[in-house]
PDB file of C-alpha atoms and ligand atoms in Angstrom:
ATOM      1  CA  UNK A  96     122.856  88.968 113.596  1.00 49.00           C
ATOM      2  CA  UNK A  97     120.357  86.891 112.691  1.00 56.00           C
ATOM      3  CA  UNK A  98     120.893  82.630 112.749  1.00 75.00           C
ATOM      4  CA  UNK A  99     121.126  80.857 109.443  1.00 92.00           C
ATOM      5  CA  UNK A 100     117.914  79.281 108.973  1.00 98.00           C
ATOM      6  CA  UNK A 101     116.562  76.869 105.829  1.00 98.00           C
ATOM      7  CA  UNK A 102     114.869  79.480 104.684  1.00 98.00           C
ATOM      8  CA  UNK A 103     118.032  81.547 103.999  1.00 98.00           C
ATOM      9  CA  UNK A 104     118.734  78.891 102.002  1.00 97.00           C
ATOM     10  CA  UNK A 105     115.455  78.928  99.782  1.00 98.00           C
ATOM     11  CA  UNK A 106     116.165  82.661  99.480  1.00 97.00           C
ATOM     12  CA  UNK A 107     119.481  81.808  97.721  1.00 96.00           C
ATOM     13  CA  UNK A 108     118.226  78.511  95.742  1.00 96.00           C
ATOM     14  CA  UNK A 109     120.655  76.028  97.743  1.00 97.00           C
ATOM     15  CA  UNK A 110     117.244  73.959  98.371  1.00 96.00           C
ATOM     16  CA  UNK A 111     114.478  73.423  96.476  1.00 97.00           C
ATOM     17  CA  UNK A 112     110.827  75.322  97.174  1.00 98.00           C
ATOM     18  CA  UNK A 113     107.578  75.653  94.841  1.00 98.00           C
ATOM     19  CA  UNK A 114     107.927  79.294  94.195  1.00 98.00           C
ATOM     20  CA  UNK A 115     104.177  81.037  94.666  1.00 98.00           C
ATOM     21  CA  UNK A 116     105.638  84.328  93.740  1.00 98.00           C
ATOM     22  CA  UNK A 117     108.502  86.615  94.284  1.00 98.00           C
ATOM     23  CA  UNK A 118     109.009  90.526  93.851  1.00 98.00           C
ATOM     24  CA  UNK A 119     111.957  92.793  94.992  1.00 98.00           C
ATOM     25  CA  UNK A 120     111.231  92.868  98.712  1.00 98.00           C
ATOM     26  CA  UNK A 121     109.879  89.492  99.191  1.00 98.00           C
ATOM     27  CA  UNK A 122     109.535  85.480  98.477  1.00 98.00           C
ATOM     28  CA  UNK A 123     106.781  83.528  98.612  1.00 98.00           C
ATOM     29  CA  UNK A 124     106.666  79.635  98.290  1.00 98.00           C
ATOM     30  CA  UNK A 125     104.394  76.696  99.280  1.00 98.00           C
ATOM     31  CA  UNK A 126     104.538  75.175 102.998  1.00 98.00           C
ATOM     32  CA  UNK A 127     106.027  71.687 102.510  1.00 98.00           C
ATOM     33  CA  UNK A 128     103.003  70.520 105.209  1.00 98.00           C
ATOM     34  CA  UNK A 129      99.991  72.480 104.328  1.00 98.00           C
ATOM     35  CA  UNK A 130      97.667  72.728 106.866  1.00 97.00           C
ATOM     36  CA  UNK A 131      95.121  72.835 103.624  1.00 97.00           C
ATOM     37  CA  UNK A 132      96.074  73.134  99.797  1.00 97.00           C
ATOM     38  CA  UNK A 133      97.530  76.221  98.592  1.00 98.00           C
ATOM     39  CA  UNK A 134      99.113  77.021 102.068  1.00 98.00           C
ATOM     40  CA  UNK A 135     101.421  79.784 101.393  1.00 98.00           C
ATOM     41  CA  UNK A 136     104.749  81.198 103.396  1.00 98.00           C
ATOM     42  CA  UNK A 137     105.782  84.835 102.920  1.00 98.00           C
ATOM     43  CA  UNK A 138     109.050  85.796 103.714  1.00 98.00           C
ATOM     44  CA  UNK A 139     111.004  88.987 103.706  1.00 98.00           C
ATOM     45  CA  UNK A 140     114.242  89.078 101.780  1.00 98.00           C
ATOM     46  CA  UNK A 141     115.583  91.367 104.125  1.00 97.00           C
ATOM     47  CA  UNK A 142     116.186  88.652 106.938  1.00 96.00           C
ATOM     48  CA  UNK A 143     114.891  89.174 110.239  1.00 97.00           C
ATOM     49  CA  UNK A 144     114.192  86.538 113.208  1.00 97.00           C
ATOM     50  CA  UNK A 145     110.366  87.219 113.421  1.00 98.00           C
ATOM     51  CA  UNK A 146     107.716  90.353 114.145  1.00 98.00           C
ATOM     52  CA  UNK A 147     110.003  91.438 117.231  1.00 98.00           C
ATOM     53  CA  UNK A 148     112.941  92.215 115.535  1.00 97.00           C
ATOM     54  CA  UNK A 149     111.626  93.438 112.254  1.00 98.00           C
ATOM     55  CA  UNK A 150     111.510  96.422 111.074  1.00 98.00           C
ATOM     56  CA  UNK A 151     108.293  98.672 109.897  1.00 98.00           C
ATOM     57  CA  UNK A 152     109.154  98.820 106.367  1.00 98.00           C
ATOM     58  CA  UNK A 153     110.000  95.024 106.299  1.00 98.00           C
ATOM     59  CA  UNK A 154     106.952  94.367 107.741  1.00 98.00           C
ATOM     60  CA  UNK A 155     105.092  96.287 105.439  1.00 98.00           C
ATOM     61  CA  UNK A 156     106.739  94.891 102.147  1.00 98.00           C
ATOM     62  CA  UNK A 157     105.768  90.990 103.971  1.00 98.00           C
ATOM     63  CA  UNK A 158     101.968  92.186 104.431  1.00 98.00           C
ATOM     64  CA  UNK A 159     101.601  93.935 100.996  1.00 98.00           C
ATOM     65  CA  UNK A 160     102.475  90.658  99.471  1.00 98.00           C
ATOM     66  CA  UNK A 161     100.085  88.565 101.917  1.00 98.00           C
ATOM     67  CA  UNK A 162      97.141  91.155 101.202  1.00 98.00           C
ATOM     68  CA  UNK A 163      98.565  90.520  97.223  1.00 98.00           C
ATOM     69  CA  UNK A 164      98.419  86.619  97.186  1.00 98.00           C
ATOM     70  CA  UNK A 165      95.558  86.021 100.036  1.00 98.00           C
ATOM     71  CA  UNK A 166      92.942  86.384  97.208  1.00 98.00           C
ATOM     72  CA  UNK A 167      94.194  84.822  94.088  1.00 98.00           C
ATOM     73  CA  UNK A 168      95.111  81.948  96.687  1.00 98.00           C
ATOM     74  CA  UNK A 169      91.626  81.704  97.930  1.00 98.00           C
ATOM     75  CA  UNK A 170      90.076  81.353  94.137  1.00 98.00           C
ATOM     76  CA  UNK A 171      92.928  79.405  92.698  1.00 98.00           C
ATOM     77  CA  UNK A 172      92.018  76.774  95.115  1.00 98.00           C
ATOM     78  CA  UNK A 173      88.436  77.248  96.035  1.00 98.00           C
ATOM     79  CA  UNK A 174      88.394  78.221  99.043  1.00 98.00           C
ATOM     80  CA  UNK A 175      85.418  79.856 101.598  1.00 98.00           C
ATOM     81  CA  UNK A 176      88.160  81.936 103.660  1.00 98.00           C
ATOM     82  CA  UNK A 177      92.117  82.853 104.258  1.00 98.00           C
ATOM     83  CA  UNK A 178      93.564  82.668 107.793  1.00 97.00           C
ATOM     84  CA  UNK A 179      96.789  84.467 108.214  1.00 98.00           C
ATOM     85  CA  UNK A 180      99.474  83.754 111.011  1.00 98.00           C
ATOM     86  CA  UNK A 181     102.297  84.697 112.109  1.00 98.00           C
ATOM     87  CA  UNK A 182     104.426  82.789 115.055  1.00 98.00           C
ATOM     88  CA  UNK A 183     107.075  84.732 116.927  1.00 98.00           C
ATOM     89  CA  UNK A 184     109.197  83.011 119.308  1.00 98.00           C
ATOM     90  CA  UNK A 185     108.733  78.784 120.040  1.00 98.00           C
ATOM     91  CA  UNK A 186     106.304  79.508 122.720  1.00 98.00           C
ATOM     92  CA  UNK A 187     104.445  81.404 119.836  1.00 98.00           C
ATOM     93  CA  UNK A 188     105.036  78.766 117.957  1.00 97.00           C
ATOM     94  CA  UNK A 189     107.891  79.191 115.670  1.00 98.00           C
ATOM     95  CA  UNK A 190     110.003  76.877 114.553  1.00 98.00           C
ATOM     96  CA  UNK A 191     111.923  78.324 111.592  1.00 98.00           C
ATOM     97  CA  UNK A 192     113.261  81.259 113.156  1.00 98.00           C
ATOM     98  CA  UNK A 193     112.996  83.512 109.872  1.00 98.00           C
ATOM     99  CA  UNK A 194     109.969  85.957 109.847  1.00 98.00           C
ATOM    100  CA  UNK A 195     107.291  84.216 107.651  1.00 98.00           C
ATOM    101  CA  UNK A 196     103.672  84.771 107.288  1.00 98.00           C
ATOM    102  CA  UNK A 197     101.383  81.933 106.530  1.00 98.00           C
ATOM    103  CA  UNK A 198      98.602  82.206 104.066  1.00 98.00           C
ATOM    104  CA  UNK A 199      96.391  79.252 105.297  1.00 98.00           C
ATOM    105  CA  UNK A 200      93.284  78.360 102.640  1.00 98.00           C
ATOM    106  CA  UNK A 201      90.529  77.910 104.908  1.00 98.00           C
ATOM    107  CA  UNK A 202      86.950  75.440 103.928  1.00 97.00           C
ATOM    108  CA  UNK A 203      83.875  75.459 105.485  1.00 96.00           C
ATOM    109  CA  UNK A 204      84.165  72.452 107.897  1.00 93.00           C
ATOM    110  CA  UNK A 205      87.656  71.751 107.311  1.00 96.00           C
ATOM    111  CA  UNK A 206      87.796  70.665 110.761  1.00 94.00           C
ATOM    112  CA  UNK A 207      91.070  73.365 111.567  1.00 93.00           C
ATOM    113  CA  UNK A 208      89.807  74.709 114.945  1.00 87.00           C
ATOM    114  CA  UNK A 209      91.261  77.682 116.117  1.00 83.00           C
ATOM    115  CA  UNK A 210      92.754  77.010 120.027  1.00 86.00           C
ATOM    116  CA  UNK A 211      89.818  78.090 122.393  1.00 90.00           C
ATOM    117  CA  UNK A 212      89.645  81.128 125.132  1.00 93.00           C
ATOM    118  CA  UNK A 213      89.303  81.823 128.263  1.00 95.00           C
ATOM    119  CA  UNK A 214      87.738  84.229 130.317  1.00 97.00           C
ATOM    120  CA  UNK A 215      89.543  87.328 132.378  1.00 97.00           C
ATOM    121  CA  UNK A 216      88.717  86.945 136.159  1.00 97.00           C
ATOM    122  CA  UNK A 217      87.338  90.124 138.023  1.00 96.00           C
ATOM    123  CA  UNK A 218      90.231  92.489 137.467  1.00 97.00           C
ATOM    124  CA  UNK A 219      92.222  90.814 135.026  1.00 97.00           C
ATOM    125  CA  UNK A 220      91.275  92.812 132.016  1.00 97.00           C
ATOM    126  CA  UNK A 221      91.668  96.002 133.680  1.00 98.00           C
ATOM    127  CA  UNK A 222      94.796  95.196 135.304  1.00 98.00           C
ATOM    128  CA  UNK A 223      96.873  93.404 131.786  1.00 97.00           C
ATOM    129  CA  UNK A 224      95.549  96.471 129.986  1.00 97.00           C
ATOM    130  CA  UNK A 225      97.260  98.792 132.028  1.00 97.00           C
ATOM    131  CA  UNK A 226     100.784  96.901 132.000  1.00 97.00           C
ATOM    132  CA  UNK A 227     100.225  96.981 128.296  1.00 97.00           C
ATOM    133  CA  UNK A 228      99.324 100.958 128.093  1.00 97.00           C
ATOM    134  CA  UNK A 229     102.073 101.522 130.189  1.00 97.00           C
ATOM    135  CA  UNK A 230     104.629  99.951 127.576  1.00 96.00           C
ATOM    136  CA  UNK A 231     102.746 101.473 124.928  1.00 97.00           C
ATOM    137  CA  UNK A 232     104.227 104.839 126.926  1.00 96.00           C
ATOM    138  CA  UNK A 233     107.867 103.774 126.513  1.00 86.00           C
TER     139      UNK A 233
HETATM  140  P1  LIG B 253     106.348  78.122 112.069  1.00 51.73           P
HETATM  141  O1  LIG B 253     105.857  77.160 113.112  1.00 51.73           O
HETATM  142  O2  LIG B 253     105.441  79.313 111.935  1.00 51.73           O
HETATM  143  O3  LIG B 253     107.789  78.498 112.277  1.00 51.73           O
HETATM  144  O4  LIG B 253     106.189  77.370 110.708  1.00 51.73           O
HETATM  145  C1  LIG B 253     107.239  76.886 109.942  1.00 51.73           C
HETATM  146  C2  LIG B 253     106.616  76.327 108.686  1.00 51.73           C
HETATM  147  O5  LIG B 253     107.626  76.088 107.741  1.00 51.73           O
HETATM  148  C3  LIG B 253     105.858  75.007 108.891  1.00 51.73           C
HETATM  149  O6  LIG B 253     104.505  75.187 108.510  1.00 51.73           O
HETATM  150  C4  LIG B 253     106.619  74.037 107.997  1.00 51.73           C
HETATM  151  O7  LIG B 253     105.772  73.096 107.364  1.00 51.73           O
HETATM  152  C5  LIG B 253     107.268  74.965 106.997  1.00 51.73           C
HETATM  153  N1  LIG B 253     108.489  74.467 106.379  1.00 51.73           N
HETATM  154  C6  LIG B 253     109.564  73.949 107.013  1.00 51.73           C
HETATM  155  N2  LIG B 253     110.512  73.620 106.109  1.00 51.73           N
HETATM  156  C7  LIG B 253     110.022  73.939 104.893  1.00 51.73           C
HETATM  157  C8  LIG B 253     110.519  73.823 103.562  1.00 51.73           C
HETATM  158  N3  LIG B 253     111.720  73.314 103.293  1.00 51.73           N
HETATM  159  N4  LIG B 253     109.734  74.247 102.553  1.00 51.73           N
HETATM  160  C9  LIG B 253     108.512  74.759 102.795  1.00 51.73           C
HETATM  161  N5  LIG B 253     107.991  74.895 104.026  1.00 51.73           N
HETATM  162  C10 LIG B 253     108.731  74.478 105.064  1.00 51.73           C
END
């Protein structure tokens, strides 16, 4: 079972949220520290802990309403782009342990850098892509 979490509680209107939009699979509100204006959580009102434990058709009702809101998000607020994430796990950077998608208004030169990469070392890349195949098998 999945841990209470305070967006259980926005589900069920025991705190307050700025409702973005809300349909029979899912609820959308505003992220109380936007990363820009408009910044946009998705959740699923079926509640699961994050991508890893959800299932495919409560993942699918979460991205239908992402690929619903991202545009009228971008023109309500004027902006160039939409970045979407999803954290699973606190090393993935979760910290509300609900499955939520962010809808993140993005402006040219809004200074929000994504994190930076690195390169595989000789036999890297051939040898994480076959650990990953091989799940892919089970
Ligand atoms: P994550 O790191 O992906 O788990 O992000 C959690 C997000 O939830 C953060 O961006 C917070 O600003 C946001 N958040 C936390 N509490 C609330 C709240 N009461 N209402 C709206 N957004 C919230």
């Amino acid at each position: 079972m999945t841990e209470e979490t305070i967006f259980d509680k926005i589900l069920r209107g025991e705190i307050p949220a700025h409702k973005v939009y809300e349909d029979e699979h899912t609820f959308a509100f505003l992220d109380i520290a936007p990363i820009n204006k408009g910044h946009t959580l998705v959740i699923p009102k079926n509640s699961t802990r994050n991508i890893l434990t959800a299932d495919e058709e409560t993942f699918a009702h979460v991205m239908e309403t992402v690929r619903t809101l991202s545009p009228k998000i971008k023109e309500a607020v004027g902006a160039d782009g939409i970045t979407i994430g999803i954290n699973n796990e606190a090393a993935g950077g979760q910290e509300v342990f609900y499955l939520h998608a962010h809808i993140i208004p993005r402006f040219e030169n809004d200074g929000r850098k994504h994190w930076g990469g690195e390169s595989y070392k000789d036999g890297e890349a051939e040898a994480t892509l076959e650990k990953i195949v091989n799940q892919l098998k089970n």
